[in-house]
Every structure is written in structure tokens, then in C-alpha cells.
mmCIF file of C-alpha atoms in Angstrom:
data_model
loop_
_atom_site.group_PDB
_atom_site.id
_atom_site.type_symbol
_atom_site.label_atom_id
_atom_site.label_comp_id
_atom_site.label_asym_id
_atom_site.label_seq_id
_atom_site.Cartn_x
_atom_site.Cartn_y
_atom_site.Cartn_z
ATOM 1 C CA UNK A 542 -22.775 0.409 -18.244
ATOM 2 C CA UNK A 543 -22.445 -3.184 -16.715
ATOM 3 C CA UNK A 544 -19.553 -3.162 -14.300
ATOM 4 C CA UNK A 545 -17.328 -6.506 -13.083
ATOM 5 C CA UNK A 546 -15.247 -5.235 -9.644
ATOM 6 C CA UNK A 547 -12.020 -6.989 -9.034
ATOM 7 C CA UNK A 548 -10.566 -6.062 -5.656
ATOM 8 C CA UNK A 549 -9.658 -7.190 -1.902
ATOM 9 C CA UNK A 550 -8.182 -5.310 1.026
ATOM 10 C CA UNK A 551 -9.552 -1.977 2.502
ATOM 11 C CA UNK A 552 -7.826 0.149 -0.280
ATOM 12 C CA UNK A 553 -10.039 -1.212 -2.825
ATOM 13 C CA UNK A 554 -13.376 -0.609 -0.890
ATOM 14 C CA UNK A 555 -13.742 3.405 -1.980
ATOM 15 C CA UNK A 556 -13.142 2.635 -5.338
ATOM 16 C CA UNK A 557 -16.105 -0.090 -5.160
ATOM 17 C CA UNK A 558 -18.310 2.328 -3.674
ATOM 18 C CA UNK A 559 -17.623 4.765 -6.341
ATOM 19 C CA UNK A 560 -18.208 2.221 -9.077
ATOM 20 C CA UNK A 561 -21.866 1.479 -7.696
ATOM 21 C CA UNK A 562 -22.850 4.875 -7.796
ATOM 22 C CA UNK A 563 -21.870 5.551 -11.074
ATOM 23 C CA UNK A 564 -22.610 2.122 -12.585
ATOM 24 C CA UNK A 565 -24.485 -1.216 -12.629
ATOM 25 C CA UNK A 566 -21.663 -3.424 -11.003
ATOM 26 C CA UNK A 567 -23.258 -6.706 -11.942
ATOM 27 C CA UNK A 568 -20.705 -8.942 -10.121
ATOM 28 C CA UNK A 569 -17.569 -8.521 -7.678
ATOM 29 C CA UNK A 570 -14.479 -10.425 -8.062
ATOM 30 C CA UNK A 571 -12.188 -10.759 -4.463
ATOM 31 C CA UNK A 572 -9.981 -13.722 -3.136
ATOM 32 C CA UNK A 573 -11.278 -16.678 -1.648
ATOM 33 C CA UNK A 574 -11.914 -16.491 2.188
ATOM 34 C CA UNK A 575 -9.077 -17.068 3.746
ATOM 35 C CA UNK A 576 -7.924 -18.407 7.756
ATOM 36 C CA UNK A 577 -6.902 -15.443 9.754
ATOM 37 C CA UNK A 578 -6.342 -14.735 13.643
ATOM 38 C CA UNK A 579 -5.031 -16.838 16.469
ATOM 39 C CA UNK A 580 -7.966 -19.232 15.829
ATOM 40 C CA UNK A 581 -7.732 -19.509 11.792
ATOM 41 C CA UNK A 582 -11.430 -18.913 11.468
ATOM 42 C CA UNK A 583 -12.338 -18.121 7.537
ATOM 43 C CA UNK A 584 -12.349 -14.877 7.211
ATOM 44 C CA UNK A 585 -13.701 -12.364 4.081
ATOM 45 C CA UNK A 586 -12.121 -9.790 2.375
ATOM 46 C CA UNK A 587 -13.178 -6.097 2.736
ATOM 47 C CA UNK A 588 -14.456 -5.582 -0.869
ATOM 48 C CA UNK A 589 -16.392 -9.163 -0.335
ATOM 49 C CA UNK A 590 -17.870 -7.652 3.081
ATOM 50 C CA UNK A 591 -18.832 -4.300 1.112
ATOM 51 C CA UNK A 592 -20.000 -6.443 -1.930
ATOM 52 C CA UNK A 593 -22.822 -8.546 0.195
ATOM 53 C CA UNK A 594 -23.873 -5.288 1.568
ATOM 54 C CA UNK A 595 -24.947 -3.926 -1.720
ATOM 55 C CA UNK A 596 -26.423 -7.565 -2.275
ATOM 56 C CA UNK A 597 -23.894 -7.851 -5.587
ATOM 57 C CA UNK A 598 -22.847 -11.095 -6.715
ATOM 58 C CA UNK A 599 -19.528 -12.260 -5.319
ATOM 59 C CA UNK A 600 -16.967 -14.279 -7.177
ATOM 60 C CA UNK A 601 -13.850 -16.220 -5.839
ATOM 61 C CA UNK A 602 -11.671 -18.120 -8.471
ATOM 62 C CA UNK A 603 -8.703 -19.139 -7.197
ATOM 63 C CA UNK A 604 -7.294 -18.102 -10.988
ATOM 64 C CA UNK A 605 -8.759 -17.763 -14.230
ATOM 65 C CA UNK A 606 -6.663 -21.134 -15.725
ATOM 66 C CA UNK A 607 -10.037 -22.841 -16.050
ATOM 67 C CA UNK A 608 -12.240 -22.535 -19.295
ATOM 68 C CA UNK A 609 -15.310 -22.056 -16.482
ATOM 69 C CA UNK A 610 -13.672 -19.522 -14.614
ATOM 70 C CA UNK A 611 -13.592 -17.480 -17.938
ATOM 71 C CA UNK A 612 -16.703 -18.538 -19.034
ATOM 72 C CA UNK A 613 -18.189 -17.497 -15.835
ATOM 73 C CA UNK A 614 -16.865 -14.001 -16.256
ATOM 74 C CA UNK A 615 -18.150 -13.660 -20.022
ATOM 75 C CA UNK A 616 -21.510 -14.694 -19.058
ATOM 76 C CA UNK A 617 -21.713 -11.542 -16.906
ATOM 77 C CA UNK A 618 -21.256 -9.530 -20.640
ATOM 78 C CA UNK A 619 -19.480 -6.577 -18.819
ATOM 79 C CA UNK A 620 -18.796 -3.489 -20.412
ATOM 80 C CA UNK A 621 -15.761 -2.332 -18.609
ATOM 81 C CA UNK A 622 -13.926 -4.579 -15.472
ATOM 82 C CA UNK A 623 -12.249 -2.171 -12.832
ATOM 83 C CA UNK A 624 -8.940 -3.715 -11.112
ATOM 84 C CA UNK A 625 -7.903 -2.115 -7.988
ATOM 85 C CA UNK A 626 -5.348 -4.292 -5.530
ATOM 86 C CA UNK A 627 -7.195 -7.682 -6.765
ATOM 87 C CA UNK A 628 -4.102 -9.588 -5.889
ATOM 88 C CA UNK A 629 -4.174 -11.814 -9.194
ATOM 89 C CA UNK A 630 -2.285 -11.110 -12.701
ATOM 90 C CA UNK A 631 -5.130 -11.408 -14.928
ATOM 91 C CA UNK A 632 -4.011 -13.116 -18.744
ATOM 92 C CA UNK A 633 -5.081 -11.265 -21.709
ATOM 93 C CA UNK A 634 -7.774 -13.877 -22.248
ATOM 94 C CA UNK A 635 -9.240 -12.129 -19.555
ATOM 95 C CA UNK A 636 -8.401 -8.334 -20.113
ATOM 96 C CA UNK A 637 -10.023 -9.018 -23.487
ATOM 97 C CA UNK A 638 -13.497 -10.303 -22.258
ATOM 98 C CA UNK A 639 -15.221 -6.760 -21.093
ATOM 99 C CA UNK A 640 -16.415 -4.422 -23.944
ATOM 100 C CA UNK A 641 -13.812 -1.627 -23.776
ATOM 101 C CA UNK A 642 -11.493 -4.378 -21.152
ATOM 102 C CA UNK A 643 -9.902 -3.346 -17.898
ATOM 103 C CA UNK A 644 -9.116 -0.181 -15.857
ATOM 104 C CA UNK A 645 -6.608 -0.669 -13.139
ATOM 105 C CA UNK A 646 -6.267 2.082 -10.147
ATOM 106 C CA UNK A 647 -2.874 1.921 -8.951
ATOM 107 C CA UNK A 648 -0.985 3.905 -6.487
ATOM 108 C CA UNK A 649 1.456 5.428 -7.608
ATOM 109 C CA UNK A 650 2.491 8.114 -10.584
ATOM 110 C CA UNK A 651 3.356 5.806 -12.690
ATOM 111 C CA UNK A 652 5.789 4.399 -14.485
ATOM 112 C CA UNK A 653 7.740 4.804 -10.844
ATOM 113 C CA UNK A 654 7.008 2.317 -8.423
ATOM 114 C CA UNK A 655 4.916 -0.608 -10.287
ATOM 115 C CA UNK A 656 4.384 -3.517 -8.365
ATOM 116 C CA UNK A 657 2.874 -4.409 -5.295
ATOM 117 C CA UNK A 658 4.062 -2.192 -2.518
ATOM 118 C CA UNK A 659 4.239 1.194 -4.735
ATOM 119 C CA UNK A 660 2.741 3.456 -1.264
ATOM 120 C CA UNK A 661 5.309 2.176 0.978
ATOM 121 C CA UNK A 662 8.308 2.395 -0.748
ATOM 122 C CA UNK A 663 7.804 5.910 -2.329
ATOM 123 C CA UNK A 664 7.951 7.011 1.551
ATOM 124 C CA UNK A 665 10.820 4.320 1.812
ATOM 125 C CA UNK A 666 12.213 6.331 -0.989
ATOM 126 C CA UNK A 667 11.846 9.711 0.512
ATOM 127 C CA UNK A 668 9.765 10.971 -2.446
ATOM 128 C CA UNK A 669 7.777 14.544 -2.122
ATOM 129 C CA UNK A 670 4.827 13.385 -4.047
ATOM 130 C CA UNK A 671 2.825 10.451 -5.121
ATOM 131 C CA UNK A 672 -0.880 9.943 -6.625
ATOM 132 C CA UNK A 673 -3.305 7.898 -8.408
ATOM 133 C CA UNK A 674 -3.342 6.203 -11.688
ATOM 134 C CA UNK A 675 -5.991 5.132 -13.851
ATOM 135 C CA UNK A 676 -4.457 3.003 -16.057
ATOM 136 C CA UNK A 677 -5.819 0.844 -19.052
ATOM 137 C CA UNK A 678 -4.321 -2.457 -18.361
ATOM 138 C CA UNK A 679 -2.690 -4.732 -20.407
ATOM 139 C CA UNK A 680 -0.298 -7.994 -20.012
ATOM 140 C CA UNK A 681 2.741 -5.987 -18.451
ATOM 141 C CA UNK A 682 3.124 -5.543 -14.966
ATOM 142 C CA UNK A 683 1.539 -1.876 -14.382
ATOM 143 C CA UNK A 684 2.645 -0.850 -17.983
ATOM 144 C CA UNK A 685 -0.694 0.168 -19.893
ATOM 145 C CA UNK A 686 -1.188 3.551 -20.998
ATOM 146 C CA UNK A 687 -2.736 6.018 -18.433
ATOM 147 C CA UNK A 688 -5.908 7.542 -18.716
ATOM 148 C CA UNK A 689 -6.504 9.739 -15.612
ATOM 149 C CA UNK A 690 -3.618 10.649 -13.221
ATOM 150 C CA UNK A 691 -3.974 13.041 -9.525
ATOM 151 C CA UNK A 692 -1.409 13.407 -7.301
ATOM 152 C CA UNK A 693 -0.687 14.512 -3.454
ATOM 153 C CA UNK A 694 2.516 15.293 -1.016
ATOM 154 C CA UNK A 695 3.634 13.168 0.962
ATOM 155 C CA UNK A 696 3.463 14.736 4.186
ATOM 156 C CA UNK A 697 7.188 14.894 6.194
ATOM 157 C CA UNK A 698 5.519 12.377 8.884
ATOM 158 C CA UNK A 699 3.220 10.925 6.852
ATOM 159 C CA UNK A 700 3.105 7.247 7.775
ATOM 160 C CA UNK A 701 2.321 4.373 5.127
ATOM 161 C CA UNK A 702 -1.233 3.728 6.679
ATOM 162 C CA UNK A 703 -2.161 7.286 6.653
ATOM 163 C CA UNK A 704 -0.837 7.328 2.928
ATOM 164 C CA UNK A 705 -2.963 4.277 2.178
ATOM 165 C CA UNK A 706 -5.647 5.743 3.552
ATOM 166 C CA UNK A 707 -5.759 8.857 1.519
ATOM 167 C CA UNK A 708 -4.791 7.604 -1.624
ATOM 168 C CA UNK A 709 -7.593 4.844 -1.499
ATOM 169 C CA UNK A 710 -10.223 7.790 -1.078
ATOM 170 C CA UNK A 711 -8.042 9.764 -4.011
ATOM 171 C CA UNK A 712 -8.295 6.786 -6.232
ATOM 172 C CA UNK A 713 -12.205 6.723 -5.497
ATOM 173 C CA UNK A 714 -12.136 9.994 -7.576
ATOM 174 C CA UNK A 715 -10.276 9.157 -9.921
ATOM 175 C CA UNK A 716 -11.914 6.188 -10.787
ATOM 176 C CA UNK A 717 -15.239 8.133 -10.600
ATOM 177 C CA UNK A 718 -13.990 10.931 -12.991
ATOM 178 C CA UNK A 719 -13.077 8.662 -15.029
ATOM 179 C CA UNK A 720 -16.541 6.915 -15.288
ATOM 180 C CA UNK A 721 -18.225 9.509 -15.147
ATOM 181 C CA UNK A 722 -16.300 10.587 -19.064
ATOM 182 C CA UNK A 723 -17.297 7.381 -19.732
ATOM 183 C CA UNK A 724 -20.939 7.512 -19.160
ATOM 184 C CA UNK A 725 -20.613 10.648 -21.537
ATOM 185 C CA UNK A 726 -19.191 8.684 -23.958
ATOM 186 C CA UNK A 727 -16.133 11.104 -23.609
ATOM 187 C CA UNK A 728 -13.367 8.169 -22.830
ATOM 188 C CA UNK A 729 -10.246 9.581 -21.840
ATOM 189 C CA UNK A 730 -7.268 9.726 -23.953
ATOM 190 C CA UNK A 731 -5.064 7.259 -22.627
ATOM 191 C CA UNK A 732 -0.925 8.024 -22.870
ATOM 192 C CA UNK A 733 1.630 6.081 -23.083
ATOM 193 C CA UNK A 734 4.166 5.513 -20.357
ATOM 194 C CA UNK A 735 7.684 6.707 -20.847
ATOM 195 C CA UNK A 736 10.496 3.769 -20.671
ATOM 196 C CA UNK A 737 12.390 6.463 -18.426
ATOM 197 C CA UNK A 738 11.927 6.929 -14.855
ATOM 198 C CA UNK A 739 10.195 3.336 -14.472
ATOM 199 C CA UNK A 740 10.823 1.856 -10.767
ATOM 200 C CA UNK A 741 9.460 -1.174 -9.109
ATOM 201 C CA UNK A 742 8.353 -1.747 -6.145
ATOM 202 C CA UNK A 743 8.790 -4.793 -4.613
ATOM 203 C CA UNK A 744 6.296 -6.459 -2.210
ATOM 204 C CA UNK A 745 7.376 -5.963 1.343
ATOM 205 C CA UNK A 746 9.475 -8.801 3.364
ATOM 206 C CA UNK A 747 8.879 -8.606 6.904
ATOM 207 C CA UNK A 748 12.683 -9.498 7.094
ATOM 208 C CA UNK A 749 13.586 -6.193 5.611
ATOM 209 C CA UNK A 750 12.208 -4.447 8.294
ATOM 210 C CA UNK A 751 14.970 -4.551 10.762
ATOM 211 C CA UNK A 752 16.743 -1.345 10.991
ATOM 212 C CA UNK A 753 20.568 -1.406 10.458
ATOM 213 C CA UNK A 754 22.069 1.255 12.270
ATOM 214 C CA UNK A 755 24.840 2.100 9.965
ATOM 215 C CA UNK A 756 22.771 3.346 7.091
ATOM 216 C CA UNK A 757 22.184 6.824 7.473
ATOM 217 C CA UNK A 758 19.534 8.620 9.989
ATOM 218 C CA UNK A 759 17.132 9.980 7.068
ATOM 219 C CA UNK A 760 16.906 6.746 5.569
ATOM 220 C CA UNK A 761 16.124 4.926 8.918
ATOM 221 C CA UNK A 762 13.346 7.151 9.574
ATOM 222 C CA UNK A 763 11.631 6.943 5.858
ATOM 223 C CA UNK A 764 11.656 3.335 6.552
ATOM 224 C CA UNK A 765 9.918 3.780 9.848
ATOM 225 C CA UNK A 766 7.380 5.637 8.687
ATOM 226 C CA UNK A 767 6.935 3.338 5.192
ATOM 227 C CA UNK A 768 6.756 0.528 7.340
ATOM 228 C CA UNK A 769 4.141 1.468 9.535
ATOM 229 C CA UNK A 770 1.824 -0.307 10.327
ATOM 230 C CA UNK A 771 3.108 -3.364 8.604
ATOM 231 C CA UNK A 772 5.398 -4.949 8.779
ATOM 232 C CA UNK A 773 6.786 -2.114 11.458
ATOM 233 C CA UNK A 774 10.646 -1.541 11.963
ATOM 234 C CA UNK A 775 12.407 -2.706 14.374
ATOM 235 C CA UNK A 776 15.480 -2.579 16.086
ATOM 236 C CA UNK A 777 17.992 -3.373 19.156
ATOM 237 C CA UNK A 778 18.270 -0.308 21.531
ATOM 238 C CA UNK A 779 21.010 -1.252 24.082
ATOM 239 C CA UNK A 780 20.597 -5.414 23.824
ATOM 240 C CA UNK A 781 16.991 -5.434 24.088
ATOM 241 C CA UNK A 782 14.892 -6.135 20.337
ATOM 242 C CA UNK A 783 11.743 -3.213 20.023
ATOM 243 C CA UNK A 784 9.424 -2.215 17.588
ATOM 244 C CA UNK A 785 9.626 1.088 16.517
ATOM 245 C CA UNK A 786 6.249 2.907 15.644
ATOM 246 C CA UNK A 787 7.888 6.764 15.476
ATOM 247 C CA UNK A 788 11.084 8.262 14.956
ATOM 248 C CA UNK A 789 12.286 11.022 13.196
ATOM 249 C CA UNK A 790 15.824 12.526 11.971
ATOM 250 C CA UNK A 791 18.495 14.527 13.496
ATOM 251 C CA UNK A 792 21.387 16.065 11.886
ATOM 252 C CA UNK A 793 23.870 15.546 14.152
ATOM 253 C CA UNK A 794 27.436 15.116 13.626
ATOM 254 C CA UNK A 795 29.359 12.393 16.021
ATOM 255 C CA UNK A 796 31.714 10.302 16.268
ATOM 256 C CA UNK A 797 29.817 6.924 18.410
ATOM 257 C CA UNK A 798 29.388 3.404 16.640
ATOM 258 C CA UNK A 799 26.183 3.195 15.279
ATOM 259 C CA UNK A 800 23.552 1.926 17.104
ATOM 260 C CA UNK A 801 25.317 3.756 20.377
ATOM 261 C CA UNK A 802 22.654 5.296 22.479
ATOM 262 C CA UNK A 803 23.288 9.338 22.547
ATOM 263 C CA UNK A 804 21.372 11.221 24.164
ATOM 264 C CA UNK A 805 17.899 10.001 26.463
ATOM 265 C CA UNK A 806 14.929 12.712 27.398
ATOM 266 C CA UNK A 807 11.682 13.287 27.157
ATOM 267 C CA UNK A 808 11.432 14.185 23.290
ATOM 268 C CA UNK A 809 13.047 10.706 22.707
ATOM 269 C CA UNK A 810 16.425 8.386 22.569
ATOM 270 C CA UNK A 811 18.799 9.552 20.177
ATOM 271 C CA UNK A 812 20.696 6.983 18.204
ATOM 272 C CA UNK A 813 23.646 6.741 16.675
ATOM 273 C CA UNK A 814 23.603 6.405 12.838
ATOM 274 C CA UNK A 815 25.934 5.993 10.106
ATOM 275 C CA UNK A 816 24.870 9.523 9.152
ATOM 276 C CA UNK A 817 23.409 12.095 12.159
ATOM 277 C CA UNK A 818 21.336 10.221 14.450
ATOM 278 C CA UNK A 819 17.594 8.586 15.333
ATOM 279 C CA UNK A 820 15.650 10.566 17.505
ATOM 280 C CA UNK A 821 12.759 7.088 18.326
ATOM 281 C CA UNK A 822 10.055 8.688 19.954
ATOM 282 C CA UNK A 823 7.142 5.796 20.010
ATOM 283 C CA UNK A 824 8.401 2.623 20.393
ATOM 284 C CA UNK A 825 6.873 -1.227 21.763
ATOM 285 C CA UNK A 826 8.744 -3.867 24.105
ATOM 286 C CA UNK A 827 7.897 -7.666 22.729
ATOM 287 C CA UNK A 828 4.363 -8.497 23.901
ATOM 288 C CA UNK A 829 3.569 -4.964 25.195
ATOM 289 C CA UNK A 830 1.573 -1.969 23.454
ATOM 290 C CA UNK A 831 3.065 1.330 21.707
ATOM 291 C CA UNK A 832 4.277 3.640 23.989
ATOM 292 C CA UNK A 833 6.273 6.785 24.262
ATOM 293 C CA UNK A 834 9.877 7.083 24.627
ATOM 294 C CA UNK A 835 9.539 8.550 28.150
ATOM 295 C CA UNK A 836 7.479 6.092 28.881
ATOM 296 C CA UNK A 837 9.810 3.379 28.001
ATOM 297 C CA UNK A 838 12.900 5.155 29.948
ATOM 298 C CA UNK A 839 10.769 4.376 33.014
ATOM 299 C CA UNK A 840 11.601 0.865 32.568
ATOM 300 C CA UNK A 841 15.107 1.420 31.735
ATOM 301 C CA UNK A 842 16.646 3.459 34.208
ATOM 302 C CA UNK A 843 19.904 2.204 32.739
ATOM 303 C CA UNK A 844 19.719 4.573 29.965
ATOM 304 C CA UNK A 845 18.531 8.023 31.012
ATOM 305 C CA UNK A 846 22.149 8.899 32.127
ATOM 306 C CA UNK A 847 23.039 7.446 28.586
ATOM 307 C CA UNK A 848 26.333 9.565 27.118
ATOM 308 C CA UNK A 849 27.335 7.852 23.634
ATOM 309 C CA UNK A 850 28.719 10.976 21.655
#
């Protein structure tokens, strides 16, 4: 079966691997190298880095507006084009190009959380469980029918990386099961999605990641978590503007403002919410590294006598 791969950051990379191994992957699609770091040097993606490795032919349209672009594709004659995190909304004169046209691997159990940022906010959300899709695609925003579906907890401190991070490897085998049917000639049965339950999510804004104290203590720390490592939360702790990498939620009744420091120890700084309070345990000064809460009172002698409630 002659494979096109469409994909770009880290969480695509499994899913690439899996595709050579059970496939002829006869060209890779990724974004066009792009300036990064202080000094704006051109820098690849991860699927193009993985790509050159397995000495497959990379591609980089900018879109697929052009009559060569799509050309260009065709002349590959792929059987089946695999989509995972590409970062481009391909038209249907593209979907309809490969044989049986496009999978898609996306995060989530869908229809909840289509979109771009479906890992971070089912944390954001507080959800129990997520998993993998295998989806046929079509022109909709993450709307085709599904073919192959797995899922996972989330676990209580699960952060967004580490939820990346597993559900790129999870996706790997789903993908993989689902070639491997395909090999067989056994295609899945693909089923429809329901018009019930479906919930976007939105690509994150690095603005939204400034905690407001008066929202409630749970939903503070599913943000933290969601939000780590990018774009990280952040917040004001008596004046002074920190990152926070860890916190986690206490049920405690008061009666301070919000955003009144509580309580200050070794386990952490508690802080008033609209709703119990945040208990932020790692935590980062502008310009400094991650560091512990304990670590942090030692600059800030100011608040270990701190009595709020």
C-alpha cells in the first residue's frame, strides 16, 4: 500500500514510525521550515527530521491552492494519506486524490473536543478520560466518521505534556491497527458521529493563561496542569507576577479575598480562591528556573508568617 504522511510536531512522529513499518510511505508532507530561537535560524519540523532519516521524500507546500501543489501529490498515486497534527485544512480536492482518501488521528474521543487543542482542554475541562481517534476525514472540521477509537484516564496530576506524550504513542497503535485491517483487506467499519455531545476545542491563547483568582480552586488547578508546558499559568502571589508549573486543590472553606495568601509551608502556599483554595507547589520567578515552593519562601521571607484566612 503506497502511503503519503502529513504531519509536524513531536505528536505526529509515532504515528510516522508506525506507518513505515506497516507500509511503503512514498512521500511525507510537514510545514515549511520555519525561524525559531533567540537567533531565528530555520529550523525543521520533527516529522521532517524523522522523514530524512528514513531517506523518504519530504514535501512543504505552503497550501494546496496551486494546481502543482495538487498535481504534485497525485503524481505520488497514493493509496491511503494519513493526517495526524499537519497543521493545514486540506480541501476535498485533496481528500479525494488517495485511493481509499484520508485517515486523520486525532486526540480526542470524538465528537468532544474537535479542533486544535483537544489534549489540553479535556484536562482544562476536568474530564476522567480521553483517547484516540481514527477518523476518515472529510471537509468538516474533525467530523468524519470514525473507524478505530482507544481510550485512557486522565491521571488526577496528569499534566498536558505527559498527556501528549502518551496519547501520541496510543495513536501510533491505533493507526497501526488500523493498517494493519487494511493490509488484510478487512477496512474498518467507519461510524458516524453523533450531533450530541460535540465540543470544540479552541487553540490555546497564551493570554488565557493567567490565572484569575476568583474562579474556583479545582478549576485553577485543571488549568495548571492543561497548560503545562505551554503556554504555563501564571499568576500574582503577593504583587510579584510567577509562573506556576504545579499546584493542586484544597477544599477549604474561608472567608479571605481571593488571591489572599493563606497559609505558607513546606508542602506549598495556599491561596485564596473563589471556591477552597490553591495549594502552588512548583512555581518560577521571571528569568529564573522551576523551583519548589519552599524554595521560593527562601526568597520571600515576607510570606512564611503569611495569615490570610
Amino acid at each position: 500500500m503506497r502511503l503519503i504522511f502529513a504531519g509536524t510536531p513531536d505528536f505526529a512522529v509515532p504515528s510516522l514510525r508506525a506507518a513505515a513499518q506497516r507500509g511503503e510511505v512514498v512521500g511525507v508532507y510537514t510545514q515549511p521550515d520555519r525561524p525559531a530561537g533567540r537567533g531565528r535560524e530555520l529550523s525543521i519540523s520533527p516529522v521532517k527530521r524523522e522523514a530524512l532519516l528514513r531517506g523518504i521524500p519530504v514535501f512543504q507546500p505552503e497550501n494546496f491552492k496551486t494546481r502543482a501543489a495538487r498535481e504534485a501529490l497525485r503524481a505520488l498515486q497514493p493509496d491511503l494519506m494519513i493526517v495526524v497534527a499537519y497543521g493545514l485544512i486540506l480541501p476535498q480536492s485533496v481528500l479525494d486524490i488517495p485511493t481509499y482518501g484520508c485517515w486523520n488521528v486525532h486526540a480526542s474521543l470524538l465528537p468532544r473536543w474537535r479542533g486544535a487543542a483537544p489534549i489540553q482542554r479535556a484536562i482544562e475541562a476536568g474530564d476522567a478520560e480521553t483517547g484516540v481517534c481514527l477518523m476518515q476525514m472529510e471537509k468538516g472540521l474533525d467530523s468524519g466518521p470514525v473507524l478505530l477509537q482507544a481510550k485512557l484516564s486522565i491521571g488526577d496530576t496528569e499534566t498536558g505534556g505527559q498527556l501528549h506524550d502518551r496519547l501520541s504513542e496510543l495513536g501510533a497503535e491505533v493507526l497501526g491497527d488500523g493498517l494493519g485491517l487494511a493490509r488484510a483487506e478487512l477496512f474498518p467499519r467507519p461510524w458516524i458521529q453523533p450531533e450530541a455531545g460535540v465540543t470544540y476545542a479552541h487553540k490555546l491563547d497564551k493570554a488565557e493563561a493567567r490565572l484569575d483568582w476568583s474562579h474556583s480552586a479545582i478549576a485553577l488547578a485543571n488549568k495548571v496542569r492543561a497548560f503545562n508546558p505551554w503556554p504555563m499559568a501564571d499568576a500574582l502571589i503577593a504583587g510579584e507576577r510567577v509562573r506556576i508549573h504545579g499546584a493542586i486543590a484544597l477544599p477549604l472553606e474561608h472567608r479571605a479575598e481571593p488571591g489572599t495568601v493563606l497559609l505558607t509551608g513546606r508542602d506549598g502556599i495556599d491561596i485564596a480562591c473563589g471556591v477552597g483554595a490553591l495549594r502552588v507547589r512548583v512555581l518560577q520567578r521571571d528569568g529564573g528556573k522551576a523551583i519548589t515552593a519552599a524554595d521560593y519562601l527562601n526568597g520571600r521571607r515576607d510570606l512564611i508568617a503569611a495569615r490570610g484566612a
